[in-house]
Short mmCIF file of C-alpha atoms and ligand atoms in Angstrom, two decimals:
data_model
loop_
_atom_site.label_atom_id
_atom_site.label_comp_id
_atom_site.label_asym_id
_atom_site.label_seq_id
_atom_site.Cartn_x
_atom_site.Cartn_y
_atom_site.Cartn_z
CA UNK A 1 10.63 -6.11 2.20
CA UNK A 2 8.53 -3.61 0.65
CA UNK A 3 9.87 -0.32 -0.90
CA UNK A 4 12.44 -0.88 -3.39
CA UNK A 5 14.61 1.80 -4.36
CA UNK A 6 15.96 1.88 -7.84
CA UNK A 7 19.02 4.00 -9.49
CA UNK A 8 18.97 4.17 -13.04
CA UNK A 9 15.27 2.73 -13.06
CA UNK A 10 14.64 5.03 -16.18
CA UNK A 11 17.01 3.07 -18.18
CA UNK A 12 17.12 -0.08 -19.97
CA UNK A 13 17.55 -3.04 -17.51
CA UNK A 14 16.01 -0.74 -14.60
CA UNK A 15 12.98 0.16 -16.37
CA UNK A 16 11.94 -3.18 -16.89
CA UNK A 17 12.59 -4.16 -13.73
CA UNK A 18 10.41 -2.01 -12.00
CA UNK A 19 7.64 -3.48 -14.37
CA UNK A 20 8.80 -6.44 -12.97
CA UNK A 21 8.83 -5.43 -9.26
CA UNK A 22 5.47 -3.24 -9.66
CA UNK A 23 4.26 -6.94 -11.00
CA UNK A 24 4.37 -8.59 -7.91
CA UNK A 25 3.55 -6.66 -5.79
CA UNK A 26 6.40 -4.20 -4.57
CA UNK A 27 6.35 -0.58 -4.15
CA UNK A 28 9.00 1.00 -6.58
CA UNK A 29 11.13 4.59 -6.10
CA UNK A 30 13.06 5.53 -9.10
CA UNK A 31 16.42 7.80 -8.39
CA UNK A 32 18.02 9.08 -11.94
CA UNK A 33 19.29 11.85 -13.09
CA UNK A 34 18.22 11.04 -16.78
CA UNK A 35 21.68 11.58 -18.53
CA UNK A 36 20.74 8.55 -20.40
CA UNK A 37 17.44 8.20 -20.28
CA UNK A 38 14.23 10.12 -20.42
CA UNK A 39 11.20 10.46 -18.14
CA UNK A 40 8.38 8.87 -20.15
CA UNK A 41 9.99 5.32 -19.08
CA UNK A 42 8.34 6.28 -15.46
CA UNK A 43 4.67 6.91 -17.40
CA UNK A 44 5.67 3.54 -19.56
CA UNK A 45 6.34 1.34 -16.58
CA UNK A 46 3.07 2.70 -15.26
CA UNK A 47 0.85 1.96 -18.38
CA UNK A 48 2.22 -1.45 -18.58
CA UNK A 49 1.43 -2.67 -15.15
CA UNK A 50 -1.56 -0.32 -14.19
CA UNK A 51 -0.01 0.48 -10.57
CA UNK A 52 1.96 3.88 -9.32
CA UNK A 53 5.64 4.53 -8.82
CA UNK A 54 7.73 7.20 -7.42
CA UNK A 55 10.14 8.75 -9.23
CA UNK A 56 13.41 11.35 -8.50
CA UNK A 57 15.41 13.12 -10.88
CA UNK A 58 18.43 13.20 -8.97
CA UNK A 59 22.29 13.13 -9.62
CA UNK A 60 23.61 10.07 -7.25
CA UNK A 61 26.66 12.40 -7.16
CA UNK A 62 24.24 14.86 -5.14
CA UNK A 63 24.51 13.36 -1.63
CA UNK A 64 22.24 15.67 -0.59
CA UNK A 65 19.51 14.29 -3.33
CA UNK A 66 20.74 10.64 -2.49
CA UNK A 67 19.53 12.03 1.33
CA UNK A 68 15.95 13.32 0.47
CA UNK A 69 15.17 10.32 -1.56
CA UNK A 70 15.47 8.39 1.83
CA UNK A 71 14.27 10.19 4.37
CA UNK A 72 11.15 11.08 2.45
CA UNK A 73 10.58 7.14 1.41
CA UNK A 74 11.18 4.33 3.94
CA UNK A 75 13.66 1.99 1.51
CA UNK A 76 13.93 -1.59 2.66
CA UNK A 77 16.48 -2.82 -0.38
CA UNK A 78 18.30 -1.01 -2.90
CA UNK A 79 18.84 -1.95 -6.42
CA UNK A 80 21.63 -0.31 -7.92
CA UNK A 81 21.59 0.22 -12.01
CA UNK A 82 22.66 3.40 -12.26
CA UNK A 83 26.13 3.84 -14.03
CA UNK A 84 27.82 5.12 -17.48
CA UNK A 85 27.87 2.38 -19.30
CA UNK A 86 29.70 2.84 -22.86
CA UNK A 87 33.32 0.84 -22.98
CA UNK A 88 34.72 3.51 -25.86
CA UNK A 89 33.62 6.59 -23.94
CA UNK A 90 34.91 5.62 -20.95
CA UNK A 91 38.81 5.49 -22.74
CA UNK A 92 37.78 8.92 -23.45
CA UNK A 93 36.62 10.25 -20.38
CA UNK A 94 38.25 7.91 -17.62
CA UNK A 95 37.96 10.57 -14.84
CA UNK A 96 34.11 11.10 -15.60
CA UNK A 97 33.03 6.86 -15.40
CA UNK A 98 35.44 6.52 -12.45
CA UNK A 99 33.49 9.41 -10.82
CA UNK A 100 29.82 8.88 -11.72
CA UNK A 101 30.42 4.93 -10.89
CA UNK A 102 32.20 4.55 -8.09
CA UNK A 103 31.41 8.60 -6.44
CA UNK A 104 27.70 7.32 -6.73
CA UNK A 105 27.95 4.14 -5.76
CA UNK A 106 29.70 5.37 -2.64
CA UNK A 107 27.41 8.16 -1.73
CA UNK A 108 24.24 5.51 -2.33
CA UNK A 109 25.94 3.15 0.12
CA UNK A 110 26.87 5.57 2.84
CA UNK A 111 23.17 7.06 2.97
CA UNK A 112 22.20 3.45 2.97
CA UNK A 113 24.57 3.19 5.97
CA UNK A 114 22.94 6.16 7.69
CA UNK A 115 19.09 5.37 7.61
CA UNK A 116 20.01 1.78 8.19
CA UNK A 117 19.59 -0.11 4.66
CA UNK A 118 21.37 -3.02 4.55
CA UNK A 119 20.38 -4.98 1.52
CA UNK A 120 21.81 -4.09 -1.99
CA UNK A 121 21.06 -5.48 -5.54
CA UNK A 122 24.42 -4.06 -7.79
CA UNK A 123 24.37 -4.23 -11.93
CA UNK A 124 27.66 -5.50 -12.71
CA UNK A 125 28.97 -7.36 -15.90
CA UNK A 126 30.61 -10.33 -17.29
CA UNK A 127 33.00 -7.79 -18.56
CA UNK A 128 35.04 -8.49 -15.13
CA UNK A 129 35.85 -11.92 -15.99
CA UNK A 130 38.30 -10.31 -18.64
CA UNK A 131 40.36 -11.61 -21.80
CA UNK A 132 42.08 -14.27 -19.74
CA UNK A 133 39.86 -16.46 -18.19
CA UNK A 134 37.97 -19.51 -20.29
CA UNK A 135 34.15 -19.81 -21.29
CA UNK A 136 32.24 -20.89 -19.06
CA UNK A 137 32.77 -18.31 -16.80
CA UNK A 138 32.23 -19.09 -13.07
CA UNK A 139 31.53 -16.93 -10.24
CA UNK A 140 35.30 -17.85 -8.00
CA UNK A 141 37.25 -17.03 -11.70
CA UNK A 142 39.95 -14.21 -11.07
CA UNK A 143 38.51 -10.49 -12.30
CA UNK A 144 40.05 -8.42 -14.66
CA UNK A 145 39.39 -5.73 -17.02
CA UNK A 146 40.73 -4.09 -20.50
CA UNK A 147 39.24 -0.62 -19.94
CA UNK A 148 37.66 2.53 -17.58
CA UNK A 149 34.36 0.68 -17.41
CA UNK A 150 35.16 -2.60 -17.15
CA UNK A 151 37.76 -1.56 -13.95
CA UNK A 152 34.55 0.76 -12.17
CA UNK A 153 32.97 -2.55 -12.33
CA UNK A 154 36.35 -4.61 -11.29
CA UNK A 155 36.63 -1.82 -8.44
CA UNK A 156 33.14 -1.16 -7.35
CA UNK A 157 32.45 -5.24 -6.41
CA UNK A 158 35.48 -5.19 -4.57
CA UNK A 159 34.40 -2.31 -2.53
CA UNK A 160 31.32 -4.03 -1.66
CA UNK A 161 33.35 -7.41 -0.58
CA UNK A 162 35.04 -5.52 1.92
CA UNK A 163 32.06 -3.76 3.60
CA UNK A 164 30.67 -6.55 3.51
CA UNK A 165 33.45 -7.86 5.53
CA UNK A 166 33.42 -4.96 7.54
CA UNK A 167 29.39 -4.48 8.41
CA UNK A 168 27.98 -8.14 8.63
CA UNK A 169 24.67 -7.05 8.89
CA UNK A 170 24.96 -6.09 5.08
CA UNK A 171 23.48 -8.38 2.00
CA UNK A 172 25.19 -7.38 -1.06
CA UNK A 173 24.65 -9.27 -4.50
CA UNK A 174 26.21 -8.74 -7.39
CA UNK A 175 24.58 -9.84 -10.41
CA UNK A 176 27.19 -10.51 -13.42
CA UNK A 177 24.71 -9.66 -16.50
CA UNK A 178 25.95 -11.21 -19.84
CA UNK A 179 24.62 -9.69 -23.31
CA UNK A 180 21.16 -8.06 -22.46
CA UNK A 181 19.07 -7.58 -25.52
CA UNK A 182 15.12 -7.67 -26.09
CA UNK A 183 12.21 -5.76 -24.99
CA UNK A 184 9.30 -6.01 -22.98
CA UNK A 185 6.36 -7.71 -24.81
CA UNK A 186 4.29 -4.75 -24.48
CA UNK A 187 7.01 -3.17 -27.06
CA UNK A 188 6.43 -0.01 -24.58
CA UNK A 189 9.50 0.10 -23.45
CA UNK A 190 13.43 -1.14 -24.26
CA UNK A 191 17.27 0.18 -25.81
CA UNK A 192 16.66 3.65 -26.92
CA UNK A 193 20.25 4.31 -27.19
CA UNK A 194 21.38 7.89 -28.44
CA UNK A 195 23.24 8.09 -31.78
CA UNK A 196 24.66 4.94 -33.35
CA UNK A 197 24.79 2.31 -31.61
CA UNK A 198 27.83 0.32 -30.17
CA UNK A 199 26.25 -2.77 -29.17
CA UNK A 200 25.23 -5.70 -31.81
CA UNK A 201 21.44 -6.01 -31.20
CA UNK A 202 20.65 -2.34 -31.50
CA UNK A 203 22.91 -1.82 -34.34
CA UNK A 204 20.66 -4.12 -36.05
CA UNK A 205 17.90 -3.29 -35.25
CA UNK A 206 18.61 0.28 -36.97
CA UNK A 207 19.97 -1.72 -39.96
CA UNK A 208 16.51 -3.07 -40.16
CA UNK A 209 14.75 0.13 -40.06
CA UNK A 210 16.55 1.40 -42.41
CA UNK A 211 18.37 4.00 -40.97
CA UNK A 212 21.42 2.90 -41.36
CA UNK A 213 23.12 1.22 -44.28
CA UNK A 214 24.73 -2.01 -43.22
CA UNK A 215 26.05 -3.67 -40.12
CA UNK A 216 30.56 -4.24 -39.61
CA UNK A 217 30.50 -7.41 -38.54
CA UNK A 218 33.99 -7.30 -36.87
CA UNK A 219 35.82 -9.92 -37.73
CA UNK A 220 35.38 -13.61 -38.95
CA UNK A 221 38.47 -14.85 -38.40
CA UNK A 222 37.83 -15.85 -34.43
CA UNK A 223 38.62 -19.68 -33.63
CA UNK A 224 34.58 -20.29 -33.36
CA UNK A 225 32.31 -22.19 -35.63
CA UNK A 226 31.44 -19.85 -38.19
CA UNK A 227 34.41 -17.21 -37.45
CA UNK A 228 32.17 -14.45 -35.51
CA UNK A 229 32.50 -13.50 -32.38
CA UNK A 230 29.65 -15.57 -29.65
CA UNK A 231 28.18 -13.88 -26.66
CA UNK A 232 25.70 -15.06 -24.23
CA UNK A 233 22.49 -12.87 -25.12
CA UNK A 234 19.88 -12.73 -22.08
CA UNK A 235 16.58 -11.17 -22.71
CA UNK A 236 16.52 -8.22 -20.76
CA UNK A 237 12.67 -9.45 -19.38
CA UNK A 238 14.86 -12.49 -17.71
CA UNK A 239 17.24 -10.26 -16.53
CA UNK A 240 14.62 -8.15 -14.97
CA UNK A 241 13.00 -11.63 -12.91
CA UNK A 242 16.63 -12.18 -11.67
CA UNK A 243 16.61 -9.24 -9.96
CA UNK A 244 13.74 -10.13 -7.94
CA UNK A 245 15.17 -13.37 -6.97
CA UNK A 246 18.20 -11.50 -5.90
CA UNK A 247 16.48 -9.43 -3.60
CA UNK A 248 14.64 -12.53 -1.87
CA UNK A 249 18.14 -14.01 -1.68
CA UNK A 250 19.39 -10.63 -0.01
CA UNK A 251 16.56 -11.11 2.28
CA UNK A 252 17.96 -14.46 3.94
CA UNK A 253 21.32 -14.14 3.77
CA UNK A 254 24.58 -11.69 4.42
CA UNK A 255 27.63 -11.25 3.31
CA UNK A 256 29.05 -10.23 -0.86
CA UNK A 257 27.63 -12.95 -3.49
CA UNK A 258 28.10 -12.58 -6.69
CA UNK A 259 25.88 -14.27 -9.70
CA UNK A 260 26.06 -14.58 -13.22
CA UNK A 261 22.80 -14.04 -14.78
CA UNK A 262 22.84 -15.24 -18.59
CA UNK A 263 21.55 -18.10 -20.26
CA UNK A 264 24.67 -20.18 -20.50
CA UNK A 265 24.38 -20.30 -24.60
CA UNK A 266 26.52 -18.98 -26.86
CA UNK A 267 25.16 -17.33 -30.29
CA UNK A 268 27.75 -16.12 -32.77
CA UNK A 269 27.34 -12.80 -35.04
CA UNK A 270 25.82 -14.40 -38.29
CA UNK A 271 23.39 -16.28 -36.05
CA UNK A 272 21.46 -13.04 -34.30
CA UNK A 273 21.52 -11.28 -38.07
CA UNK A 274 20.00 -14.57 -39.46
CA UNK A 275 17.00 -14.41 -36.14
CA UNK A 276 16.91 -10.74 -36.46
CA UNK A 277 16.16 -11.14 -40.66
CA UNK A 278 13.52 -13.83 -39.51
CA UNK A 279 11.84 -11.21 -36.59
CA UNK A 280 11.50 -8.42 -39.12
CA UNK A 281 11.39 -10.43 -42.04
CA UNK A 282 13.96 -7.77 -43.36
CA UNK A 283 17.46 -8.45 -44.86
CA UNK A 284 20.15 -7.12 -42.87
CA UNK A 285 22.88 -6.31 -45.10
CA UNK A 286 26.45 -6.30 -43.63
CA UNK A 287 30.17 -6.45 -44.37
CA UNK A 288 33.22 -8.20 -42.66
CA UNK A 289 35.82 -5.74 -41.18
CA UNK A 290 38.59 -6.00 -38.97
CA UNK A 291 38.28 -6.97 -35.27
CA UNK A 292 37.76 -4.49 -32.69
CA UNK A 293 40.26 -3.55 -30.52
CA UNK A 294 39.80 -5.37 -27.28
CA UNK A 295 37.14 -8.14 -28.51
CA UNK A 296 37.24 -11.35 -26.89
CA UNK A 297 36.28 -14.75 -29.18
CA UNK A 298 33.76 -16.04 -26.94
CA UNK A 299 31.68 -15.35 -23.90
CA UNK A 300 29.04 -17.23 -22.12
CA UNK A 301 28.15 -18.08 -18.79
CA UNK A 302 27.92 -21.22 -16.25
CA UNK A 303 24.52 -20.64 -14.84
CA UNK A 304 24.58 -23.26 -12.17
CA UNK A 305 24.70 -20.57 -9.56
CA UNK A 306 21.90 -18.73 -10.18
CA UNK A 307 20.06 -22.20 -10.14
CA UNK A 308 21.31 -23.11 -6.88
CA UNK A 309 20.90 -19.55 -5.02
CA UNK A 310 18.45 -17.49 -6.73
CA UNK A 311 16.16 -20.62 -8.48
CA UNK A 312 16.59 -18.57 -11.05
CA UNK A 313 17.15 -19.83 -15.04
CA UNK A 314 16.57 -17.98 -18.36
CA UNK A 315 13.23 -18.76 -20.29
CA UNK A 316 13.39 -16.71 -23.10
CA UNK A 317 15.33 -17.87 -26.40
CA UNK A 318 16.87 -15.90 -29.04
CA UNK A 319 14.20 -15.77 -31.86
CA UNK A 320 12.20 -13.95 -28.70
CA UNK A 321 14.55 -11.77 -28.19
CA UNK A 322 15.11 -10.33 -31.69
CA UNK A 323 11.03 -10.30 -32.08
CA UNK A 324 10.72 -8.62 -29.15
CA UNK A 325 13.69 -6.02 -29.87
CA UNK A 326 12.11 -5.53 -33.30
CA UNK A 327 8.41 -5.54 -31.85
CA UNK A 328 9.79 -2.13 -29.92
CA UNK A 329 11.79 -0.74 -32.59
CA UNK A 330 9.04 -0.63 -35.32
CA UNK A 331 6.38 1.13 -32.35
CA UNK A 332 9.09 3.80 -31.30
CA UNK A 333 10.81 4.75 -35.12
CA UNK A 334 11.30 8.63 -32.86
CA UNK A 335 12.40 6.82 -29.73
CA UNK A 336 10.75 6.82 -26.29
P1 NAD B 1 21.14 2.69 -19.04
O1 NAD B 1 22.13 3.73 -19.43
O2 NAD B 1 19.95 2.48 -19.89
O3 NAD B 1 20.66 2.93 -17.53
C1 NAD B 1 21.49 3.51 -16.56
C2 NAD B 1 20.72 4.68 -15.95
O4 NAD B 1 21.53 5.29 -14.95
C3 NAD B 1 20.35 5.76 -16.96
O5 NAD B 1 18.94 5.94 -16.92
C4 NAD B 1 21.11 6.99 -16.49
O6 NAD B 1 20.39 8.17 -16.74
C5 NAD B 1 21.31 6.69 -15.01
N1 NAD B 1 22.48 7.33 -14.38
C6 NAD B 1 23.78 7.29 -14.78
N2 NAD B 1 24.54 7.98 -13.92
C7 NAD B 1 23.73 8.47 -12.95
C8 NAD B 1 23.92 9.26 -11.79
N3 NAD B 1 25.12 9.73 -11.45
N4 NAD B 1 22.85 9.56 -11.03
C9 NAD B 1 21.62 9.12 -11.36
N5 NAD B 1 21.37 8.36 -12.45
C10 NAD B 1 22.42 8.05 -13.23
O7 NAD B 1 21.97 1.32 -18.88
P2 NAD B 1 21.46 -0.18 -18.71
O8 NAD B 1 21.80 -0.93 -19.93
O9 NAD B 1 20.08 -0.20 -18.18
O10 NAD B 1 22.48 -0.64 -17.58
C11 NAD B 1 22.16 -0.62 -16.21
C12 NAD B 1 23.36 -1.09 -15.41
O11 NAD B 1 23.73 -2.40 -15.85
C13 NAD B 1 24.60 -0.23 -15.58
O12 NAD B 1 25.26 -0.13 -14.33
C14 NAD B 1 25.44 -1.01 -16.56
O13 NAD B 1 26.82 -0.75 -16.40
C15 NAD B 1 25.09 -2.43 -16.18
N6 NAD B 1 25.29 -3.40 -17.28
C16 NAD B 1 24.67 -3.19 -18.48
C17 NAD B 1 24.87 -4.07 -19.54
C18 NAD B 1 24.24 -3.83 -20.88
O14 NAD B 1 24.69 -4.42 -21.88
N7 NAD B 1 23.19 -3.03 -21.00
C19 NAD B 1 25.70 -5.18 -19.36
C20 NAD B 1 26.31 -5.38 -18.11
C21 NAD B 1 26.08 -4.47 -17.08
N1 UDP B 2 29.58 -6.63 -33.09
C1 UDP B 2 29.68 -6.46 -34.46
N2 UDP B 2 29.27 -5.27 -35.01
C2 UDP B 2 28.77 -4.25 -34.27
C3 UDP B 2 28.67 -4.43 -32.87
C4 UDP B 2 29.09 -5.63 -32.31
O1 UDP B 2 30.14 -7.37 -35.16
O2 UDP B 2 28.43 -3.20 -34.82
C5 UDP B 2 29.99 -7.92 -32.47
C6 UDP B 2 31.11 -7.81 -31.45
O3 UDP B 2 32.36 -7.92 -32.07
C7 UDP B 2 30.78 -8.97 -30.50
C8 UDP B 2 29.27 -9.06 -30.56
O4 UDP B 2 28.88 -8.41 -31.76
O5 UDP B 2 31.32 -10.19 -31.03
C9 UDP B 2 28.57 -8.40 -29.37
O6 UDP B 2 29.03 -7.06 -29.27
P1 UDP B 2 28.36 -6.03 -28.23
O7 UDP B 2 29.09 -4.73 -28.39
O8 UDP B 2 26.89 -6.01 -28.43
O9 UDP B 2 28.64 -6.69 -26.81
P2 UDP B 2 30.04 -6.99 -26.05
O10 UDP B 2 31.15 -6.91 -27.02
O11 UDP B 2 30.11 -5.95 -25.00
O12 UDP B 2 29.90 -8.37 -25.49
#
């Protein structure tokens, strides 16, 4: 296993895991069409390790595209990122996430199928395990979802379970991210989300610059130790080495596997504003407002999996991840 083709590797988890995969020694093909991203990732990536990559701007909607990308490269594994990824946009615009997610996953996998590509990396979420299920989540819990995103990731792994039922010459794992957050250390590249942010860590982090006035903490009322809701925050570095171990798994064995990769910890609200005021050595002012609509209490994950298949275990802790997140903010005030 050699060439490594990766959707969405302009992006956020993708980017730095091509650092990651340029690291040790893999050859690294970037497909994405950059509808969230931007180019100078690919000269990032590059700057960080020292070593080349390939890159495509390419639609994975664009079979044709999807086709040139491997007959021009020979791919020996796939690592699937690319996706919308925004829960409230994708209420607004169900038709458009179930057609980028699953029309591109399915046009990836049947060029896969026709130049004979048979191991596959997919980006999906702990958003499957849903509001009913209890923390920790494991891997055999029943999936769910409360919304257009969450259900293209519901959908999509059970599309890959059956193919893999169907084709048993196929290797398909899907890794079940928790809350990624962080930066690389090089602060070259991370989040560089458009607008205002949805999620926590990068709402902060524009708290902290000052550009915007105060964080909504939603809601500290939940049934957890200080009222605010805990999440399992994985530093997106971490994240990035699980992907490699996934691919050496994918290597050895066939059939669908899902993983959860987080660091089975929980960290409530108050306590990432209190590491991120100790990173920047800012205050971050907030408020308490109501809960939003479809929040669970708590999420984190049972990590015993990952041990066991991938060897695989979180390093990095949270006081890292906010210095690192900050580290990146404070270098790119204009973005990337
Ligand atoms: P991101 O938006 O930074 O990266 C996704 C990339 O995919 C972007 O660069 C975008 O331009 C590209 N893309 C989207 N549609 C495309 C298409 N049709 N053709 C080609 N490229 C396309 O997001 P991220 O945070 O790096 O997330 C990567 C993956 O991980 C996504 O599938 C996401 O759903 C999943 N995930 C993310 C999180 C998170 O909190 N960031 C959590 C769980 C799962
Ligand atoms: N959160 C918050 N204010 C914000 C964004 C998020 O209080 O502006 C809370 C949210 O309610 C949740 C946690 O922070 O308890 C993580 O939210 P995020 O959107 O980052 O991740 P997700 O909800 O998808 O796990």
């Amino acid at each position: 296993m050699i060439n490594i083709l990766v959707t969405g590797g302009t992006g956020f988890i993708g980017s730095h895991t091509c650092v990651e995969l340029l690291e040790k020694g893999y050859e690294v093909v970037v497909l994405d069409n950059l509808c969230n991203s931007k180019e100078s990732a690919i000269d990032r990536i590059k700057k960080i390790t020292g070593k080349n990559l390939k890159f495509y701007k390419a639609d994975l909607l664009d079979i044709e595209a999807v086709d040139k990308v491997f007959s021009e490269n020979k791919i020996d594994a796939v690592i699937h990122f690319a996706g919308l990824k925004a829960v409230g946009e994708s209420v607004e615009k169900p038709l458009e996430y179930y057609e980028n997610n699953l029309g591109g996953t399915f046009n990836l996998i049947k060029t896969m199928k026709k130049y004979n590509v048979n191991k596959f990396v997919f980006s999906s979420s702990a958003t499957v395990y849903g509001m009913d299920n209890n923390v920790p989540y494991t891997e055999d819990m029943p999936t769910s979802a409360t919304n257009p995103y969450g259900y293209t990731k519901v959908m999509i792994e059970q599309i890959l379970k059956d193919i893999t039922v169907a084709d048993k010459k196929l290797s398909i794992v899907a890794l079940r991210y928790f809350n990624p957050i962080g930066a690389h250390e090089s602060g070259l590249i991370g989040e560089d989300p458009h607008g205002i942010p949805n999620n926590l860590v990068p709402y902060v982090a524009q708290v902290a610059l000052g550009r915007l006035d105060a964080l909504r903490i939603f809601g500290n009322d939940y049934d957890t130790p200080d009222g605010t809701g805990i999440r399992d925050y994985i530093h997106v570095t971490d994240l990035a080495v699980g992907h490699l171990a996934a691919l050496e798994y994918a290597d050895k064995n066939v059939g669908f596997q899902p993983i959860n990769l987080g660091t089975g910890k929980g960290t409530s609200v108050l306590e990432v504003v209190k590491a991120y005021e100790k990173a920047c050595g800012r205050e971050i002012k907030f408020n308490i407002t109501e809960r939003r609509a479809g929040d669970i209490a708590v999420s984190y994950a049972e990590t015993t999996l990952a041990k066991k298949l991938l060897g695989w275990e979180a390093k990095r802790d949270i006081d890292k991840m906010c210095a690192d997140s900050w580290n990146f903010t404070i270098n790119n005030t204009e973005g990337m």
